[in-house]
PDB file of C-alpha atoms and ligand atoms in Angstrom:
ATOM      1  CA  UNK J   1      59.847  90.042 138.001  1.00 60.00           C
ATOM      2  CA  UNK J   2      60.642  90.001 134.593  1.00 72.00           C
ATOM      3  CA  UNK J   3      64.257  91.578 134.503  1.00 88.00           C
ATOM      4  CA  UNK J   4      63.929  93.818 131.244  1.00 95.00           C
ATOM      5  CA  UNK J   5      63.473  97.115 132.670  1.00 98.00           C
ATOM      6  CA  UNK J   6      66.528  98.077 130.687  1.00 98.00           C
ATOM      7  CA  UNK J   7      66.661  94.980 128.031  1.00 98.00           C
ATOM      8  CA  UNK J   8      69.050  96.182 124.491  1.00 97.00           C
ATOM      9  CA  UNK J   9      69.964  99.323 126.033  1.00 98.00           C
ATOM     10  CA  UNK J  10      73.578 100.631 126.011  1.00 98.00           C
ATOM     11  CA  UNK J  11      74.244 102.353 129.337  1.00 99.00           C
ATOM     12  CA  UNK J  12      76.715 104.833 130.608  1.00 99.00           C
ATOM     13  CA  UNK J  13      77.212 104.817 134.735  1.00 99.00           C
ATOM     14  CA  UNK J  14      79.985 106.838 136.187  1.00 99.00           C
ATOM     15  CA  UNK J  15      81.370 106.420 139.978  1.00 98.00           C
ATOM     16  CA  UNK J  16      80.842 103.028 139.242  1.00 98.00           C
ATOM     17  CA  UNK J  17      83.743 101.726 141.401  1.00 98.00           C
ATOM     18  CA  UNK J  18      81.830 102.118 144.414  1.00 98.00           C
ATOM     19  CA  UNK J  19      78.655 102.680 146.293  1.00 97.00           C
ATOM     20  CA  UNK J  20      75.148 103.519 144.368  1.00 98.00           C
ATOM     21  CA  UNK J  21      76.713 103.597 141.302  1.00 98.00           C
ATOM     22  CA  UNK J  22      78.824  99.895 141.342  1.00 98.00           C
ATOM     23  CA  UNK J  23      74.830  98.780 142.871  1.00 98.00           C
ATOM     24  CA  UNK J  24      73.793 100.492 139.703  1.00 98.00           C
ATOM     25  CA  UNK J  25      76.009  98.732 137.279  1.00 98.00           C
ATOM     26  CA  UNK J  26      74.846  94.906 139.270  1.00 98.00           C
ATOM     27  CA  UNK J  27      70.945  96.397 138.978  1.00 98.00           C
ATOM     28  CA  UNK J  28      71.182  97.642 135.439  1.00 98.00           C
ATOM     29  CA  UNK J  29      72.619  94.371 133.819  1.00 98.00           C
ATOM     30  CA  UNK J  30      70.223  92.515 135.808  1.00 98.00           C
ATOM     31  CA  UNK J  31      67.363  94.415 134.044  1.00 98.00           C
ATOM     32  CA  UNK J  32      69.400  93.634 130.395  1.00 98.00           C
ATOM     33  CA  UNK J  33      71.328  96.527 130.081  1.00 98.00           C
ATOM     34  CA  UNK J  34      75.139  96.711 128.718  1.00 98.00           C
ATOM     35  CA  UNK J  35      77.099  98.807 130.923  1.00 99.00           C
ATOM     36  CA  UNK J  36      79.847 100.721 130.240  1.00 99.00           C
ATOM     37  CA  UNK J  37      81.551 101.741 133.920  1.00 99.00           C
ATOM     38  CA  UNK J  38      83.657 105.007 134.585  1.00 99.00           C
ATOM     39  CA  UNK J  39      85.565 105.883 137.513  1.00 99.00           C
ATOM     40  CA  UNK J  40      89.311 106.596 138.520  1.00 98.00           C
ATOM     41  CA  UNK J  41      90.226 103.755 140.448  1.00 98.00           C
ATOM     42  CA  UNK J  42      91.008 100.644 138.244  1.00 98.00           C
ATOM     43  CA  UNK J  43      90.859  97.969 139.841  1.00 98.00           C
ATOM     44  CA  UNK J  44      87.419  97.994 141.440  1.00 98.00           C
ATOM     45  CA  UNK J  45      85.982  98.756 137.839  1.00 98.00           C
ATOM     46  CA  UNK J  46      87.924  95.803 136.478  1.00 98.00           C
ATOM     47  CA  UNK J  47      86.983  93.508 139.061  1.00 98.00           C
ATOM     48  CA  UNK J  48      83.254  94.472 138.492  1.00 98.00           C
ATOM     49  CA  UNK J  49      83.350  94.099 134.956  1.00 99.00           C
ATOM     50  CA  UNK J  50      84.689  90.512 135.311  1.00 98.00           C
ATOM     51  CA  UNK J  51      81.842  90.345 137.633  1.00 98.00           C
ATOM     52  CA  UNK J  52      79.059  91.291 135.245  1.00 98.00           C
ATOM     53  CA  UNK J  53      81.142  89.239 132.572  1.00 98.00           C
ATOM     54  CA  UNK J  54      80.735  86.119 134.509  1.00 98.00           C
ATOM     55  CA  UNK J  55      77.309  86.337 134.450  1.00 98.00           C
ATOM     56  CA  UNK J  56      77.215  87.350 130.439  1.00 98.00           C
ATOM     57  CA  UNK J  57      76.467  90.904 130.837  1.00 98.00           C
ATOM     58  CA  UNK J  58      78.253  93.131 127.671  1.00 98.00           C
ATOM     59  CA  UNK J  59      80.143  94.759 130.493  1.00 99.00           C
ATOM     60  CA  UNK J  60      83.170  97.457 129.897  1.00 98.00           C
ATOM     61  CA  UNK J  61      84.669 100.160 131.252  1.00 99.00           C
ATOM     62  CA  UNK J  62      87.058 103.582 131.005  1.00 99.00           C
ATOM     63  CA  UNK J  63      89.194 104.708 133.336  1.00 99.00           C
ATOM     64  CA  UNK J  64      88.845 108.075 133.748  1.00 98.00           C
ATOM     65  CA  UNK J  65      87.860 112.028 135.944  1.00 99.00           C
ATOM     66  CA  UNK J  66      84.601 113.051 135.469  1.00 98.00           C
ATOM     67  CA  UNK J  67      85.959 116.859 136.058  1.00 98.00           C
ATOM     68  CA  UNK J  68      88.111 116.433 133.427  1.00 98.00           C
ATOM     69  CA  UNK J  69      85.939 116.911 130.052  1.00 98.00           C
ATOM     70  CA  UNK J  70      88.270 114.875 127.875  1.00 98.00           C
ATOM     71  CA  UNK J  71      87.708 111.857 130.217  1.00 98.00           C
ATOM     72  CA  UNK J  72      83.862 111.825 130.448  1.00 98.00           C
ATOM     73  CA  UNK J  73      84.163 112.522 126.201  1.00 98.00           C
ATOM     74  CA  UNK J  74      86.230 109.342 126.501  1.00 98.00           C
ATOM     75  CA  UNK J  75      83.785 107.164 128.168  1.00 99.00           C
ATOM     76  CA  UNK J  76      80.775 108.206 125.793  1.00 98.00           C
ATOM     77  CA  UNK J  77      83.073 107.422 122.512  1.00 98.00           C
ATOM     78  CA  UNK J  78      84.003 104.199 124.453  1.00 98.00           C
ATOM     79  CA  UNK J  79      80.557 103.386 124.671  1.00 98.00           C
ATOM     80  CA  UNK J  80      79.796 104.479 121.460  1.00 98.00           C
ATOM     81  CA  UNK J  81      82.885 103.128 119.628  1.00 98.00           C
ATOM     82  CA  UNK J  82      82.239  99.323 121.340  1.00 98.00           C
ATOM     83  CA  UNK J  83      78.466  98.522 121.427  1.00 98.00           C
ATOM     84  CA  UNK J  84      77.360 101.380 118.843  1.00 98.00           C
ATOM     85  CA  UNK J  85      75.369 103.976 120.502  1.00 98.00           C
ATOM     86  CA  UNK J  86      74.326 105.375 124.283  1.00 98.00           C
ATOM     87  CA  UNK J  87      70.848 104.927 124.816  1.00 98.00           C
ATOM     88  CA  UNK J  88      70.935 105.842 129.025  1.00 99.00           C
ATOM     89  CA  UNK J  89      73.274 107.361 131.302  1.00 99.00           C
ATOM     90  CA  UNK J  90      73.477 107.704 135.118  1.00 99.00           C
ATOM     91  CA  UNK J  91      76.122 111.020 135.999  1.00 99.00           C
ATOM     92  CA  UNK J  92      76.335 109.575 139.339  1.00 98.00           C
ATOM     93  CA  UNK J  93      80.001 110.352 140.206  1.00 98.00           C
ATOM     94  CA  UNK J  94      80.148 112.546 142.843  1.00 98.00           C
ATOM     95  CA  UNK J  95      82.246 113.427 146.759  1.00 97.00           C
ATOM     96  CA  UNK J  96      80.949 114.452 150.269  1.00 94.00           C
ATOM     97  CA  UNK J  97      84.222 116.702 150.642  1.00 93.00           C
ATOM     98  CA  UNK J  98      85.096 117.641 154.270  1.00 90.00           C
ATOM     99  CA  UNK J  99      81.955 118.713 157.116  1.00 90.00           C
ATOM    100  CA  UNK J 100      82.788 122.381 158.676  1.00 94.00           C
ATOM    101  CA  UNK J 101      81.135 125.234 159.371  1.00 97.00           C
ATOM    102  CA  UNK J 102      80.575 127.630 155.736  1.00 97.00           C
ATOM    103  CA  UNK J 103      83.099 130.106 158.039  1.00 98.00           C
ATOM    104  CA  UNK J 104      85.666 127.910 157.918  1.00 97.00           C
ATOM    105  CA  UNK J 105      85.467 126.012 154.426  1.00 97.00           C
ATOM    106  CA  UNK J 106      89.004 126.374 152.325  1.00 97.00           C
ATOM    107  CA  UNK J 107      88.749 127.035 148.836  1.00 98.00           C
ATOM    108  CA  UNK J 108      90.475 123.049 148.589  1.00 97.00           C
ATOM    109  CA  UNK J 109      86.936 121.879 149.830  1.00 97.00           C
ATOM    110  CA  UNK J 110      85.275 124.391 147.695  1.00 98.00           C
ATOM    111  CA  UNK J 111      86.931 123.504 144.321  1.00 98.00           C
ATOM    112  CA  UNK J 112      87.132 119.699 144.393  1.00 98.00           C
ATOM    113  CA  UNK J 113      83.206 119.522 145.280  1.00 98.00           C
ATOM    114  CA  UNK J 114      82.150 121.737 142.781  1.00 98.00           C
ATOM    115  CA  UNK J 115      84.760 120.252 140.108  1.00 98.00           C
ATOM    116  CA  UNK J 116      83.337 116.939 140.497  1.00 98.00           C
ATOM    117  CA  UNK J 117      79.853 117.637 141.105  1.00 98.00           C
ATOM    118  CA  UNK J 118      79.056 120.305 139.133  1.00 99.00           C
ATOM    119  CA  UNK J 119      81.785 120.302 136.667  1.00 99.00           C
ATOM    120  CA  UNK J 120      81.774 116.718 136.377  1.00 99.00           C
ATOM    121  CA  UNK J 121      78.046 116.406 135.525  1.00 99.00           C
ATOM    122  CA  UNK J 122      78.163 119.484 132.877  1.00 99.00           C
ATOM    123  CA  UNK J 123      81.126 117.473 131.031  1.00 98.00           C
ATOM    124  CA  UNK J 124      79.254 114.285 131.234  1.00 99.00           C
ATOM    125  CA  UNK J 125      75.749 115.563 130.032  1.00 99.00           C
ATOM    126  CA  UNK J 126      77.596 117.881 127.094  1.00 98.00           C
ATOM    127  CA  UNK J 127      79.145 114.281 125.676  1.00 98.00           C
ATOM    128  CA  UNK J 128      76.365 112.229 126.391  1.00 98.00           C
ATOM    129  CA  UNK J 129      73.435 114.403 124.817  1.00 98.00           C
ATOM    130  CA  UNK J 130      75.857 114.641 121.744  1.00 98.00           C
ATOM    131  CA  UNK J 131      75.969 111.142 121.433  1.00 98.00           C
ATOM    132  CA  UNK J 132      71.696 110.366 121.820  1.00 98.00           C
ATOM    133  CA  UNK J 133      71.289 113.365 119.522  1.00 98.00           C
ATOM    134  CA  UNK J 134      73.143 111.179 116.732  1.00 93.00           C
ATOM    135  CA  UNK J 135      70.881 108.330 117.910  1.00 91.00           C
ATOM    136  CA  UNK J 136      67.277 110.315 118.078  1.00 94.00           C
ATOM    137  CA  UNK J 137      66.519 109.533 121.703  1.00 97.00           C
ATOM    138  CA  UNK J 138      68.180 108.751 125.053  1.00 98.00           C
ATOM    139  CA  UNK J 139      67.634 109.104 128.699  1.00 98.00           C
ATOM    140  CA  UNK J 140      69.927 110.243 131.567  1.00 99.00           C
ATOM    141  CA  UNK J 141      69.528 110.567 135.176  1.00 99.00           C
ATOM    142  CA  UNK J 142      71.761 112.621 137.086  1.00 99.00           C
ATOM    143  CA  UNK J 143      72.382 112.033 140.951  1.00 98.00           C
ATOM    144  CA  UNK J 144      71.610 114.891 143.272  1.00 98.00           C
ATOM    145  CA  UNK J 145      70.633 114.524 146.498  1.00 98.00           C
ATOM    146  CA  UNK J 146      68.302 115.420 149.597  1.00 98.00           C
ATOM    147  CA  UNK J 147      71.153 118.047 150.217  1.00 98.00           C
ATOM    148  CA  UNK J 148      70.357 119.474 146.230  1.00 98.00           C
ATOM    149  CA  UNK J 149      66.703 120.553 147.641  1.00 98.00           C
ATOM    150  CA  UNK J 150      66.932 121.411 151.342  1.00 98.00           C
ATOM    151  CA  UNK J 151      69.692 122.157 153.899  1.00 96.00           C
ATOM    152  CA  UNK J 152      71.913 119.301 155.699  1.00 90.00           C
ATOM    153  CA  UNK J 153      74.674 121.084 158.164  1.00 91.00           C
ATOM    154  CA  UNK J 154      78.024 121.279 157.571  1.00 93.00           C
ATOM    155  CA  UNK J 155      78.425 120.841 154.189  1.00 95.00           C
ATOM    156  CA  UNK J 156      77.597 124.300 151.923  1.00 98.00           C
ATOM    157  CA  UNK J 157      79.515 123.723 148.622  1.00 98.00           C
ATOM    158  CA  UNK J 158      77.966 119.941 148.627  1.00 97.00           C
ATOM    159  CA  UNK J 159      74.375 121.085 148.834  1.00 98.00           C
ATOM    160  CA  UNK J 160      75.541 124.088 146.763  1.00 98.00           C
ATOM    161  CA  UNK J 161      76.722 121.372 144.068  1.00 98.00           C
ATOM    162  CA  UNK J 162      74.048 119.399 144.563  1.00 98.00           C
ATOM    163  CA  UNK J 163      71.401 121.699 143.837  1.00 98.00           C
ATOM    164  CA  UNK J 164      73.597 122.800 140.927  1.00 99.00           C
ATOM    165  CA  UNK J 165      72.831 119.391 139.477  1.00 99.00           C
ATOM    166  CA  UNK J 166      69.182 119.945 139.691  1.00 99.00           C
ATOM    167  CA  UNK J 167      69.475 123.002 137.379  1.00 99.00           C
ATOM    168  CA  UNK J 168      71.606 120.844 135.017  1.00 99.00           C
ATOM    169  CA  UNK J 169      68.786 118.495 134.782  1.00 99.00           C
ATOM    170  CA  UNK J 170      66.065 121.388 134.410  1.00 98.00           C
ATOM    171  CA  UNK J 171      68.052 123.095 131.893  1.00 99.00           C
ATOM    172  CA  UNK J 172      68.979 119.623 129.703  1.00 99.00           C
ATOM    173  CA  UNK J 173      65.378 118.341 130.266  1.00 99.00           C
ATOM    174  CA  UNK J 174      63.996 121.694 128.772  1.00 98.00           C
ATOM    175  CA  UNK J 175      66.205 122.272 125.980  1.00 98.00           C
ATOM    176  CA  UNK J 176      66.202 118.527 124.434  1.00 98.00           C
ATOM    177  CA  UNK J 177      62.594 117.871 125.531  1.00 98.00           C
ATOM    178  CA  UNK J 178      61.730 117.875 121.856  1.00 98.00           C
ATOM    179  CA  UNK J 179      64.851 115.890 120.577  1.00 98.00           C
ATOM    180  CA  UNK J 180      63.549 112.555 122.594  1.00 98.00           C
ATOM    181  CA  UNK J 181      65.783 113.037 125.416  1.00 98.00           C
ATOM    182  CA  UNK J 182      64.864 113.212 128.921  1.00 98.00           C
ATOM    183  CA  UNK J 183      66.371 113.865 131.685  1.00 99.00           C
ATOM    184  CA  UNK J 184      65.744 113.072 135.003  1.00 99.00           C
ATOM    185  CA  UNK J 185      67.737 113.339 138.843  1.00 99.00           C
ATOM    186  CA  UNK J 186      67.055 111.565 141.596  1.00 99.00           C
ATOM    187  CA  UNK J 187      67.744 112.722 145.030  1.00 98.00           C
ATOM    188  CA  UNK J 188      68.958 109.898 147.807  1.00 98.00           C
ATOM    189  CA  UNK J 189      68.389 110.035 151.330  1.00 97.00           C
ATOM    190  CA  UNK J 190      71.242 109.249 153.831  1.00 96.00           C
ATOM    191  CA  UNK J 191      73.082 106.048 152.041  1.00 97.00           C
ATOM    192  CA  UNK J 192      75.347 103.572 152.961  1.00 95.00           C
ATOM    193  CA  UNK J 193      78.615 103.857 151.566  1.00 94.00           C
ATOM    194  CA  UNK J 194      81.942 105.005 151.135  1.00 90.00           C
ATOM    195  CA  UNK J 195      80.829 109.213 151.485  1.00 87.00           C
ATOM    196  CA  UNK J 196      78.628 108.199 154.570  1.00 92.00           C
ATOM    197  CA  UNK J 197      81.341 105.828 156.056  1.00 91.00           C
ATOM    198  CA  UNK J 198      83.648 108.693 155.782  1.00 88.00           C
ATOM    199  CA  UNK J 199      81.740 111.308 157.444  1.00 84.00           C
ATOM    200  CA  UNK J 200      80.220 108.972 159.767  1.00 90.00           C
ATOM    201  CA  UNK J 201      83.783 107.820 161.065  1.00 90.00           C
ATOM    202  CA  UNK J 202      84.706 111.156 161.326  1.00 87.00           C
ATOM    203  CA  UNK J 203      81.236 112.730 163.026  1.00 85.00           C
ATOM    204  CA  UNK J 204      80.745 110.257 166.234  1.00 88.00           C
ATOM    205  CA  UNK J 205      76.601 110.948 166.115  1.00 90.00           C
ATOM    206  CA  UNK J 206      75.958 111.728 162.606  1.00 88.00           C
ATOM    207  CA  UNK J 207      74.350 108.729 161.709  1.00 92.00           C
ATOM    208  CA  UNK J 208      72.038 108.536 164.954  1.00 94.00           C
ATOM    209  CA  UNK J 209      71.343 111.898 163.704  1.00 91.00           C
ATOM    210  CA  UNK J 210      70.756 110.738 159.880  1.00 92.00           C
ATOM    211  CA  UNK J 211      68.485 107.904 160.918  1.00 95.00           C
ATOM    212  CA  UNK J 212      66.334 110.163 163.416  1.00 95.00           C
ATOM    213  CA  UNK J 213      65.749 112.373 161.090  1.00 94.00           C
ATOM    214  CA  UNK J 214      64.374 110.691 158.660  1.00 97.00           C
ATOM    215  CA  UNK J 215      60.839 109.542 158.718  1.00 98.00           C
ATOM    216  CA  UNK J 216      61.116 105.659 157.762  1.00 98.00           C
ATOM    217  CA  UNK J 217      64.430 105.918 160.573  1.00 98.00           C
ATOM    218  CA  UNK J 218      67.242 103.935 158.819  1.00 97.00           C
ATOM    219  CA  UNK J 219      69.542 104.870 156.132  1.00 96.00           C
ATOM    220  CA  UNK J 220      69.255 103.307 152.227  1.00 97.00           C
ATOM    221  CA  UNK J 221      70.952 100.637 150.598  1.00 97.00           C
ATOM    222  CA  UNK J 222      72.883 101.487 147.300  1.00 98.00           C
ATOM    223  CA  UNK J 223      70.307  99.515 145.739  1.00 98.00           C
ATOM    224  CA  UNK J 224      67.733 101.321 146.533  1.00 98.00           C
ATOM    225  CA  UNK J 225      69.202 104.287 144.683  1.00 98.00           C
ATOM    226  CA  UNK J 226      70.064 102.328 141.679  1.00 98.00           C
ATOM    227  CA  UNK J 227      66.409 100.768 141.213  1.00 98.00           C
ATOM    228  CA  UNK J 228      64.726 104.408 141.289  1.00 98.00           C
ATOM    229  CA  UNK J 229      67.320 105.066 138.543  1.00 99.00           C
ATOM    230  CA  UNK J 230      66.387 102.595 136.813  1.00 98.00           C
ATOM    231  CA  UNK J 231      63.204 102.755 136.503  1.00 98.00           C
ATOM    232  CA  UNK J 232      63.971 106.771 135.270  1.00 98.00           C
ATOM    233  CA  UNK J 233      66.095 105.858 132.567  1.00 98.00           C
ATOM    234  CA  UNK J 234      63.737 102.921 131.147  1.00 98.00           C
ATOM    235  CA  UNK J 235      61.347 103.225 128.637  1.00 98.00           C
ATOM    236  CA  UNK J 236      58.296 102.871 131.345  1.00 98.00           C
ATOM    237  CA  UNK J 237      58.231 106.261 132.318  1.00 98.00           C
ATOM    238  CA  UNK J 238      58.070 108.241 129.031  1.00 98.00           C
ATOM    239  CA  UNK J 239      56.410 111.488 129.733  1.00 98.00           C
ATOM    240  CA  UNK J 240      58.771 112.351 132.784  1.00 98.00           C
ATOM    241  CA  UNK J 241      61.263 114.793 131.893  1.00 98.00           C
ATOM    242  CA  UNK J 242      62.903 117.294 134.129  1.00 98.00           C
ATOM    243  CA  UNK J 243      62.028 115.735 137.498  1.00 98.00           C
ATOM    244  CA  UNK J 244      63.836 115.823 140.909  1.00 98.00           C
ATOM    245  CA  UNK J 245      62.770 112.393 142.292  1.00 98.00           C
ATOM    246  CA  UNK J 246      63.403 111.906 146.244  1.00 98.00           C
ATOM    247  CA  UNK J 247      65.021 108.591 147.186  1.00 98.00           C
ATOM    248  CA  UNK J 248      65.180 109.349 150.954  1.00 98.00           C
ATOM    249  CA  UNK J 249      62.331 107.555 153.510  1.00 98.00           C
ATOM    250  CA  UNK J 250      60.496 110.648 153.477  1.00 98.00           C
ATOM    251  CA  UNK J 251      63.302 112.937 154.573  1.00 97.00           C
ATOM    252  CA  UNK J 252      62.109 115.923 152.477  1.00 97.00           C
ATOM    253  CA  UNK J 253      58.349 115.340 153.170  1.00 96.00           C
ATOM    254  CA  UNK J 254      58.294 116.164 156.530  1.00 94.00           C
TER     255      UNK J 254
HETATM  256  P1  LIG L 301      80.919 106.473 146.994  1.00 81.74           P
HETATM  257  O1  LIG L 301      82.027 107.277 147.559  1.00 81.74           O
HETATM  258  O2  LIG L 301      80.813 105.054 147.366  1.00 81.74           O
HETATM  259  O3  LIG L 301      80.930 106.565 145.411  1.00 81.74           O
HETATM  260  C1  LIG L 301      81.348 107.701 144.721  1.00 81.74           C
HETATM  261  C2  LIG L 301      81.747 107.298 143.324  1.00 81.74           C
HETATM  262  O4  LIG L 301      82.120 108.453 142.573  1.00 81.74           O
HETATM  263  C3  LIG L 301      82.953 106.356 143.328  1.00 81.74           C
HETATM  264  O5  LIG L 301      82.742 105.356 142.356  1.00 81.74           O
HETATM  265  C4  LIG L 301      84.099 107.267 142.907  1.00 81.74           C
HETATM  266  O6  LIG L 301      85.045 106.484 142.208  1.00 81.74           O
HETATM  267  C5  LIG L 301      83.381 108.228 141.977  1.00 81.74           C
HETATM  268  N1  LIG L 301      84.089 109.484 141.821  1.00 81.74           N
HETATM  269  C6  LIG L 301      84.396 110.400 142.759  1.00 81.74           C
HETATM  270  N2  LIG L 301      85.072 111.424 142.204  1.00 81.74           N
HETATM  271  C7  LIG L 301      85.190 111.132 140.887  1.00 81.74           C
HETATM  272  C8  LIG L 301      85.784 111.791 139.796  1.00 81.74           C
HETATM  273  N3  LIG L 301      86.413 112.980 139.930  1.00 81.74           N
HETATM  274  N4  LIG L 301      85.732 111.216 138.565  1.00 81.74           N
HETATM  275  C9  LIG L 301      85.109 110.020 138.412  1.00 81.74           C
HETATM  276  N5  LIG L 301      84.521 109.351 139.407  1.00 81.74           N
HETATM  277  C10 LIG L 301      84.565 109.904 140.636  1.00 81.74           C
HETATM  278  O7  LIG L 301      79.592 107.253 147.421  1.00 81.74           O
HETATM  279  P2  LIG L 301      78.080 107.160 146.945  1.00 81.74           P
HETATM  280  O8  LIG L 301      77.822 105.913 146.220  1.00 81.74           O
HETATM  281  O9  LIG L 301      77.263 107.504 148.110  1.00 81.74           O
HETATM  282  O10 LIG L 301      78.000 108.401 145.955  1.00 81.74           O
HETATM  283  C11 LIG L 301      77.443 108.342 144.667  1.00 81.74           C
HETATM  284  C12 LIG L 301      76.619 109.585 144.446  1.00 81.74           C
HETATM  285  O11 LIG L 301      75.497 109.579 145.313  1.00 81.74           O
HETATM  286  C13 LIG L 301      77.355 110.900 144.697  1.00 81.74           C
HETATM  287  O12 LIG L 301      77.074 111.828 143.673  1.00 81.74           O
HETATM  288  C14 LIG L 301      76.746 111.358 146.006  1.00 81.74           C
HETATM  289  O13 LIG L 301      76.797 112.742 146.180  1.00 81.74           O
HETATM  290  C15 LIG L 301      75.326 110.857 145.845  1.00 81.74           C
HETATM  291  N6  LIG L 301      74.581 110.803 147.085  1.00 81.74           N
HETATM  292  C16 LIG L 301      74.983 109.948 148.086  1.00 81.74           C
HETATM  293  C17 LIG L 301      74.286 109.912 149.271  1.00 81.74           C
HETATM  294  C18 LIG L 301      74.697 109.019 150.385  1.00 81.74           C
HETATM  295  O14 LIG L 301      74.140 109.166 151.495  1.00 81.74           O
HETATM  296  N7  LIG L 301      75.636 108.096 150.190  1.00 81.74           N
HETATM  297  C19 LIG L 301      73.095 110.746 149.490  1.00 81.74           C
HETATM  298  C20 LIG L 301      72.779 111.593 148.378  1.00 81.74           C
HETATM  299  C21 LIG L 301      73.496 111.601 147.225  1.00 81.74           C
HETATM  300  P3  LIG L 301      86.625 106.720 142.152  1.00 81.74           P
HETATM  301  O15 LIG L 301      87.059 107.162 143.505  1.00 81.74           O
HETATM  302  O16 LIG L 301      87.135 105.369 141.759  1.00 81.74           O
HETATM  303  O17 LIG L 301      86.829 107.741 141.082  1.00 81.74           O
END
């Protein structure tokens, strides 16, 4: 393999503390990319940047809310400001928020899903197209999910939100198609990590169910996420724009 999927490219990842997007940030730099990392909690994007560092990646990172536009403007400046343009970005930030019944969802569950989700994408792709509009060209792949283009149980403003993303990344992918940006989503199958721990701890079942349900009948690594991404936002695949690509074991082919 020749590790250069992403070689000289400047690339924006957010919920990079954690899950598919900290497997991002380790699968990007692999592939040559500088990284810049966004997410709220500190530490974990410290401790990955002295990772990356270690290894000589041009690692960095912003602390910061994706549902908070002045944040995700932050983190594209940041990127900007340090290593001199944004070529890629992966809006991967996103929550589960509590399973119940639509009947019983509280407005709580309602507004932090679609702030962060929705929201959070919408403030990311605003700052980010600016930025690859200065620079003539840029890619982005948001994160959806199998829930943004069927049904899962259980959890109505998440596959709400998550088809919400898809329309982002029609709309941006239409209106910029002519600028040199694309813009691309990828939708994951049942993943391991902290949103499945979470609602697997607190649904005894739900993973049985998960893995049953899907054709290949096991969940994803993070990794698994992060190389489709990858291989969206590189230069390889120049004529895809506007695409929802599954990541799931066949879930929605059945
Ligand atoms: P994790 O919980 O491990 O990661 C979520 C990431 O998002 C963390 O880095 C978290 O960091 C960050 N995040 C959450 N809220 C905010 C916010 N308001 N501002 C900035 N960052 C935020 O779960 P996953 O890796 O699974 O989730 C990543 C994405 O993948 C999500 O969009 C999720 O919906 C999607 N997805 C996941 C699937 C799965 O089965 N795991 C399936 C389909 C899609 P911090 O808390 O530090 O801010």
């Amino acid at each position: 393999m020749d590790n250069d999927l992403l070689s000289g490219k400047v690339v924006l990842i957010t919920g990079a503390s954690s899950g598919i997007g900290a497997a991002a940030a380790r699968v990007f730099a692999r592939e040559g990319a500088t990284v810049v990392l966004t997410a709220r909690r500190e530490e974990r994007l410290a401790a990955l940047t002295a990772e990356l560092r270690d290894k000589g990646v041009r690692a960095g990172y912003v602390v910061g809310d994706v549902s908070v536009a002045a944040d995700a403007a932050r983190a594209v400046d940041f990127a900007v400001a340090e290593y001199g343009r944004l070529d890629a970005a992966f809006n991967n930030a996103g929550i589960g928020g509590d399973r119940t019944p639509l009947h019983l969802m509280t407005d709580d569950v309602y507004d932090t899903v679609m702030d962060t989700n929705v929201r959070g994408v919408f403030n990311c792709l605003r700052y980010e197209i600016a930025a690859m509009l200065d620079h003539g060209r840029g890619s982005v792949v948001n994160n959806s999910s199998v829930g943004g283009l069927v049904a899962i149980p259980t959890a109505a403003p998440y596959i709400a939100s998550k088809h919400a993303v898809i329309g982002f990344t029609r709309a941006a992918a239409d209106e910029y198609a002519k600028q040199g940006i694309r813009v691309n989503a990828v939708a994951p199958g049942t993943t391991r990590s902290e949103i499945t721990a979470d609602w697997f701890g607190r649904n005894p079942g739900l993973e049985d169910l998960a893995n049953s349900l899907t054709p290949q009948g096991r969940t994803a690594a993070p990794e698994e996420i992060a190389e489709a991404a990858a291989w969206l936002l590189s230069d390889r695949c120049p004529f895809l724009t506007g695409t929802v690509l599954p990541v799931d074991g066949g879930f929605v082919n059945q």
